[in-house]
Coordinates of C-alpha atoms and ligand atoms in Angstrom, one line a residue:
M252 CA -0.9 -6.6 -5.5
N253 CA 0.3 -8.0 -2.2
K254 CA 0.6 -5.8 0.8
V255 CA 4.1 -4.6 1.5
Y256 CA 4.7 -4.9 5.3
D257 CA 7.4 -2.9 7.0
L258 CA 8.6 -6.1 8.6
I259 CA 8.2 -9.8 8.3
I260 CA 9.5 -12.0 11.1
L261 CA 10.1 -15.6 10.3
G262 CA 9.6 -17.8 13.4
A263 CA 7.5 -17.3 16.6
G264 CA 10.0 -18.5 19.2
P265 CA 11.1 -16.1 21.9
A266 CA 13.3 -14.1 19.5
G267 CA 10.5 -13.7 16.9
L268 CA 7.8 -12.9 19.5
S269 CA 10.1 -10.3 21.1
A270 CA 10.7 -8.7 17.6
G271 CA 6.9 -8.8 17.0
L272 CA 6.3 -7.0 20.3
Y273 CA 8.8 -4.2 19.6
A274 CA 7.6 -3.8 16.1
G275 CA 4.0 -3.6 17.2
R276 CA 4.8 -1.0 19.9
A277 CA 6.7 1.0 17.3
Q278 CA 3.5 0.9 15.1
M279 CA 5.3 -0.8 12.2
S280 CA 3.1 -3.0 10.0
A281 CA 4.5 -6.3 10.9
L282 CA 3.7 -10.0 10.3
I283 CA 5.0 -13.1 12.1
I284 CA 5.1 -16.2 10.0
E285 CA 5.3 -19.5 11.9
K286 CA 5.0 -23.0 10.5
G287 CA 4.0 -24.8 13.6
Q288 CA 3.4 -24.0 17.3
D289 CA 4.7 -20.8 18.9
G290 CA 7.7 -21.2 21.2
G291 CA 10.3 -23.3 19.4
Q292 CA 12.6 -25.3 21.8
I293 CA 11.4 -23.5 24.9
A294 CA 7.8 -24.8 24.4
L295 CA 9.3 -28.3 25.0
T296 CA 10.6 -27.4 28.5
N297 CA 8.4 -28.5 31.3
E298 CA 9.5 -26.0 33.9
I299 CA 11.4 -22.8 33.4
E300 CA 13.2 -21.0 36.2
N301 CA 16.2 -19.3 34.6
Y302 CA 14.3 -16.6 32.7
P303 CA 14.2 -13.5 35.0
G304 CA 10.7 -13.0 36.4
A305 CA 9.4 -16.5 35.5
Q306 CA 8.4 -17.4 39.0
L307 CA 4.7 -18.1 38.7
E308 CA 3.5 -21.3 40.3
G309 CA 3.7 -24.1 37.6
E310 CA 5.4 -21.9 35.0
S311 CA 6.4 -24.0 32.0
G312 CA 8.1 -23.0 28.8
L313 CA 4.7 -23.2 27.1
S314 CA 2.9 -20.9 29.6
L315 CA 5.7 -18.3 29.3
I316 CA 5.3 -18.5 25.5
E317 CA 1.5 -18.2 25.7
R318 CA 1.9 -14.9 27.6
M319 CA 4.5 -13.7 25.1
S320 CA 2.2 -14.5 22.2
A321 CA -0.8 -12.7 23.9
Q322 CA 1.4 -9.7 24.5
V323 CA 2.4 -9.5 20.8
K324 CA -1.3 -9.8 19.8
K325 CA -2.2 -6.9 22.0
F326 CA 0.1 -4.6 20.0
G327 CA -1.4 -5.6 16.7
T328 CA 1.4 -7.5 15.0
G329 CA -0.2 -9.8 12.3
R330 CA 0.1 -13.6 12.4
V331 CA 0.0 -16.2 9.7
S332 CA 0.7 -19.9 9.7
D333 CA 2.7 -21.0 6.7
I334 CA 5.9 -22.8 5.6
I335 CA 8.2 -20.6 3.6
E336 CA 9.8 -22.4 0.7
S337 CA 11.9 -19.8 -1.0
V338 CA 13.0 -16.2 -0.5
E339 CA 14.1 -13.2 -2.6
L340 CA 15.9 -10.9 -0.3
S341 CA 18.2 -8.8 -2.4
G342 CA 16.1 -5.8 -3.4
D343 CA 14.4 -3.0 -1.4
I344 CA 11.3 -5.2 -1.2
K345 CA 11.9 -8.7 0.1
T346 CA 9.6 -11.5 -1.0
L347 CA 8.9 -14.8 1.0
I348 CA 7.1 -17.5 -0.9
G349 CA 5.2 -19.9 1.2
S350 CA 3.0 -22.9 0.5
H351 CA -0.2 -20.7 1.1
G352 CA 0.9 -17.4 -0.3
E353 CA 3.5 -14.8 -1.1
Y354 CA 4.6 -12.2 1.5
K355 CA 6.4 -8.9 0.9
A356 CA 8.2 -6.6 3.3
K357 CA 10.8 -3.8 3.4
T358 CA 12.7 -5.7 6.1
V359 CA 12.9 -9.3 7.3
I360 CA 14.0 -10.8 10.7
V361 CA 15.1 -14.4 10.5
A362 CA 14.3 -16.1 13.8
T363 CA 13.9 -19.7 12.8
G364 CA 16.0 -21.1 15.6
A365 CA 17.9 -24.4 15.9
S366 CA 16.7 -27.8 16.8
P367 CA 18.6 -30.2 19.1
R368 CA 19.5 -33.3 17.2
P369 CA 17.3 -36.1 18.7
I370 CA 18.6 -39.5 19.8
G371 CA 16.1 -41.2 17.4
C372 CA 15.3 -44.0 19.9
K373 CA 11.8 -45.4 20.6
N374 CA 9.5 -43.2 22.8
E375 CA 11.9 -40.3 22.8
E376 CA 9.2 -37.6 22.1
K377 CA 7.0 -38.9 24.9
F378 CA 9.6 -38.1 27.5
I379 CA 10.8 -34.7 26.3
G380 CA 10.3 -32.4 29.4
R381 CA 9.5 -35.6 31.5
G382 CA 13.1 -36.8 32.0
I383 CA 14.6 -36.1 28.6
S384 CA 16.2 -32.6 28.2
Y385 CA 18.4 -31.0 25.6
C386 CA 19.5 -28.1 27.8
A387 CA 21.4 -28.5 31.1
T388 CA 21.3 -24.8 32.0
C389 CA 17.5 -24.9 31.8
D390 CA 16.8 -28.2 33.5
A391 CA 19.8 -29.4 35.7
N392 CA 18.1 -28.0 38.8
F393 CA 15.2 -30.4 38.5
F394 CA 17.6 -33.3 38.9
R395 CA 19.3 -32.1 42.1
G396 CA 20.5 -35.1 44.0
L397 CA 19.3 -37.6 41.4
E398 CA 21.1 -39.7 38.8
V399 CA 21.5 -38.3 35.3
Y400 CA 22.8 -39.7 32.0
V401 CA 24.3 -37.6 29.3
V402 CA 24.4 -38.7 25.6
G403 CA 27.2 -37.6 23.4
G404 CA 31.0 -37.4 23.4
G405 CA 31.7 -33.8 22.0
D406 CA 32.5 -30.6 23.8
S407 CA 28.9 -29.9 24.7
A408 CA 28.2 -33.3 26.2
V409 CA 31.3 -33.3 28.4
E410 CA 31.0 -29.7 29.4
E411 CA 27.4 -30.1 30.3
A412 CA 28.2 -33.3 32.2
L413 CA 30.7 -31.3 34.3
Y414 CA 27.9 -28.7 34.9
L415 CA 25.4 -31.4 35.8
A416 CA 27.9 -33.1 38.2
K417 CA 27.6 -30.0 40.4
V418 CA 23.9 -30.7 41.1
A419 CA 23.3 -34.4 40.3
R420 CA 24.3 -37.4 42.5
K421 CA 25.9 -39.2 39.7
V422 CA 26.4 -38.5 36.0
T423 CA 27.0 -41.2 33.4
I424 CA 28.1 -40.2 29.9
I425 CA 26.8 -42.6 27.3
H426 CA 28.9 -42.4 24.1
R427 CA 28.6 -44.5 20.9
R428 CA 32.4 -44.9 20.6
D429 CA 35.2 -45.7 23.1
E430 CA 36.9 -42.3 23.0
L431 CA 35.5 -38.8 23.4
R432 CA 35.5 -36.2 20.6
A433 CA 35.7 -33.4 23.2
A434 CA 38.9 -31.3 23.6
K435 CA 41.5 -33.0 25.7
S436 CA 41.4 -30.3 28.4
I437 CA 37.7 -30.8 28.9
Q438 CA 38.1 -34.6 28.8
E439 CA 40.7 -34.5 31.6
K440 CA 38.3 -32.6 33.9
A441 CA 35.6 -35.2 33.3
F442 CA 38.0 -38.1 33.9
A443 CA 39.1 -36.5 37.1
N444 CA 35.6 -35.9 38.4
D445 CA 34.5 -38.7 40.9
K446 CA 30.8 -38.1 40.1
I447 CA 31.2 -38.8 36.4
A448 CA 31.2 -42.4 34.9
F449 CA 31.3 -43.6 31.3
L450 CA 29.3 -46.1 29.3
W451 CA 31.3 -46.7 26.2
D452 CA 30.3 -48.1 22.8
T453 CA 26.7 -47.6 23.8
V454 CA 23.5 -46.3 22.1
I455 CA 20.0 -45.9 23.6
E456 CA 17.4 -48.1 22.0
E457 CA 14.3 -47.2 24.0
V458 CA 13.2 -45.0 26.9
C459 CA 10.3 -46.0 29.2
G460 CA 8.2 -44.9 32.2
D461 CA 4.6 -44.0 33.2
E462 CA 4.6 -40.2 33.5
L463 CA 8.3 -39.7 34.0
L464 CA 11.4 -41.4 32.6
D465 CA 12.4 -44.3 34.9
S466 CA 14.1 -46.8 32.6
M467 CA 15.8 -47.3 29.3
T468 CA 17.3 -50.1 27.1
V469 CA 20.8 -49.5 25.8
K470 CA 22.8 -51.5 23.3
N471 CA 26.6 -52.2 23.2
V472 CA 27.4 -51.5 19.5
K473 CA 30.4 -53.8 19.6
T474 CA 28.8 -56.9 21.1
G475 CA 25.1 -56.2 20.3
E476 CA 24.3 -56.9 24.0
L477 CA 21.1 -55.2 25.3
K478 CA 20.9 -53.9 28.9
K479 CA 18.1 -52.3 30.9
I480 CA 19.0 -49.4 33.1
A481 CA 16.4 -48.5 35.7
A482 CA 16.0 -45.6 38.2
D483 CA 17.0 -46.1 41.8
P484 CA 13.6 -47.2 43.3
E485 CA 14.0 -44.4 46.0
D486 CA 14.3 -41.8 43.2
G487 CA 11.7 -43.2 40.9
L488 CA 13.1 -41.3 37.9
F489 CA 16.4 -40.2 36.3
G490 CA 17.4 -37.5 33.9
L491 CA 18.6 -38.0 30.3
F492 CA 20.4 -35.1 28.7
V493 CA 21.1 -35.3 25.0
F494 CA 24.0 -33.3 23.4
I495 CA 24.7 -34.9 20.1
G496 CA 24.7 -31.7 18.1
Y497 CA 22.1 -29.1 16.9
N498 CA 20.6 -28.5 13.5
P499 CA 20.2 -24.8 12.8
N500 CA 17.0 -24.1 10.8
S501 CA 18.8 -22.2 8.1
K502 CA 18.5 -24.3 5.0
L503 CA 16.3 -21.8 3.3
F504 CA 19.1 -19.3 3.4
D505 CA 21.9 -21.5 1.9
G506 CA 24.0 -19.4 -0.5
I507 CA 22.0 -16.3 0.4
L508 CA 23.0 -15.3 3.9
N509 CA 26.5 -15.7 5.4
M510 CA 26.7 -18.5 7.8
E511 CA 29.2 -20.7 9.8
N512 CA 28.2 -24.3 10.3
G513 CA 24.6 -23.3 9.4
Y514 CA 24.4 -20.5 11.9
L515 CA 23.8 -17.0 10.5
I516 CA 26.5 -14.5 11.0
T517 CA 25.4 -11.0 12.2
D518 CA 27.0 -8.0 13.7
A519 CA 26.1 -6.9 17.3
D520 CA 23.0 -5.1 15.9
M521 CA 21.7 -8.3 14.2
H522 CA 22.4 -7.2 10.6
T523 CA 23.2 -10.0 8.2
N524 CA 25.2 -9.5 5.0
I525 CA 22.0 -8.3 3.2
P526 CA 20.7 -4.8 4.0
G527 CA 17.3 -4.9 5.6
V528 CA 17.7 -8.6 6.6
F529 CA 18.3 -9.3 10.3
A530 CA 18.7 -12.5 12.3
A531 CA 17.8 -13.1 16.0
G532 CA 17.9 -15.9 18.5
D533 CA 19.3 -19.4 18.2
I534 CA 19.8 -19.2 14.5
R535 CA 22.7 -16.7 15.0
K536 CA 26.3 -17.7 15.6
K537 CA 26.6 -16.8 19.3
S538 CA 28.0 -18.0 22.6
L539 CA 24.8 -18.5 24.7
R540 CA 21.5 -19.7 23.3
Q541 CA 18.9 -19.0 25.9
V542 CA 15.4 -17.4 26.1
V543 CA 17.0 -14.3 27.7
T544 CA 19.5 -13.8 24.9
A545 CA 16.9 -14.6 22.2
V546 CA 14.4 -11.9 23.4
A547 CA 17.3 -9.4 23.6
D548 CA 18.2 -10.2 19.9
G549 CA 14.6 -9.9 18.8
A550 CA 14.3 -6.4 20.5
I551 CA 17.5 -5.2 18.9
A552 CA 16.6 -6.6 15.4
A553 CA 13.1 -4.9 15.4
T554 CA 14.6 -1.6 16.5
Q555 CA 17.2 -1.8 13.8
A556 CA 14.6 -2.7 11.2
E557 CA 12.7 0.4 12.2
K558 CA 15.9 2.5 11.8
Y559 CA 16.6 1.0 8.4
I560 CA 13.1 1.9 7.1
D561 CA 13.5 5.5 8.5
A562 CA 16.8 5.8 6.6
M563 CA 15.2 4.4 3.4
E564 CA 12.4 6.9 3.6
L565 CA 14.6 10.0 4.1
Ligands
NAP617 P1 29.7 -32.3 18.2 O1 31.1 -31.8 18.4 O2 29.2 -32.5 16.8 O3 29.6 -33.7 19.0 C1 28.5 -34.5 18.9 C2 28.7 -35.7 19.7 O4 27.5 -36.5 19.6 C3 29.8 -36.6 19.1 O5 30.6 -37.2 20.1 C4 29.1 -37.6 18.3 O6 29.7 -38.9 18.3 C5 27.8 -37.8 19.0 N1 26.7 -38.1 18.2 C6 26.3 -37.5 17.0 N2 25.2 -38.1 16.5 C7 24.9 -39.1 17.3 C8 23.9 -40.0 17.4 N3 22.9 -40.1 16.4 N4 23.8 -40.9 18.4 C9 24.7 -40.9 19.4 N5 25.8 -40.0 19.4 C10 25.8 -39.1 18.4 O7 28.6 -31.4 18.9 P2 28.7 -30.4 20.2 O8 29.4 -31.1 21.3 O9 27.4 -29.9 20.4 O10 29.7 -29.2 19.6 C11 29.3 -28.5 18.5 C12 30.4 -27.5 18.1 O11 30.5 -26.5 19.2 C13 31.8 -28.2 18.1 O12 32.6 -27.6 17.1 C14 32.4 -28.0 19.4 O13 33.8 -28.0 19.4 C15 31.8 -26.6 19.7 N6 31.7 -26.4 21.2 C16 32.8 -25.9 21.8 C17 32.8 -25.7 23.2 C18 34.0 -25.1 23.8 O14 35.0 -24.9 23.1 N7 34.0 -24.9 25.1 C19 31.7 -26.0 23.9 C20 30.6 -26.6 23.2 C21 30.6 -26.8 21.9 P3 31.1 -39.2 17.5 O15 32.2 -38.6 18.3 O16 31.2 -40.7 17.4 O17 30.9 -38.6 16.1

């Protein structure tokens, strides 16, 4: 018979690792299941300076995550690499069925995160963290005084463009149509901002550069005309911030856990609608998706899982 863990944590981003740390320190038998690399979105960020204490020379999202992973290991939380394909969460013992095995636990924390929707243009992956960013709060400061481009026309794109305009020399919003989707009040602020320009009916075909992003080819979708945009030679690079929506990694829980637009609904203590099942980090419906909020969610979820088991065993 399979071992029944106290807790299974699905996902090894900041939320999952924080939950693993708290569970390990509480001496729960806990297992983290991750399908790929630790870290989720933050592992894609070249430099990190908005997580309190992350001040080490050359600190990247990846180096921060490596230290988090090592800290979790120290406290004995188990690790397995697997892709979970189905779940049975309703009873006292929850079962997660993966491509390599079946895992059982009294409690589960879902920390599967959300993935920014990519542009889908040529070379995009090569320049993630080297000019391309999906997070203005994380990366705006690296483009202080430089030119940046923002892709998208929704609330996120326009709000983030307004934020970027505070630090960048110039911000150009590239949108695939000739009108924005963003709320009128947000649009008005952008139209009134001298630092913000617009490139309408335009999509990005290819991004280029040696180490850092320094040019791109864009296409006018109405005329088909291709145009090359290059960095100012004095700058040698520009920023490209992508806000064309996010894809929450919650498909596995469709029809099982309550969600809104794919984001799991929890209370302030991370409980989902199923007793013993918690959610933490970017997968949750919440107002600020950052490492600092993800690790807080993970700590709360693991502490609540421990309380749930204590109550079960009374
Ligand atoms: P969104 O509203 O879905 O907007 C995505 C934008 O990206 C749209 O303008 C869309 O173009 C464009 N887009 C989508 N796929 C694209 C592609 N493959 N290539 C180029 N462009 C593409 O996403 P969001 O702005 O992240 O907002 C998500 C939700 O959060 C929305 O409900 C929004 O109202 C809400 N939100 C609210 C606030 C606020 O109230 N302050 C702030 C942020 C977000 P089209 O317009 O042509 O479809």
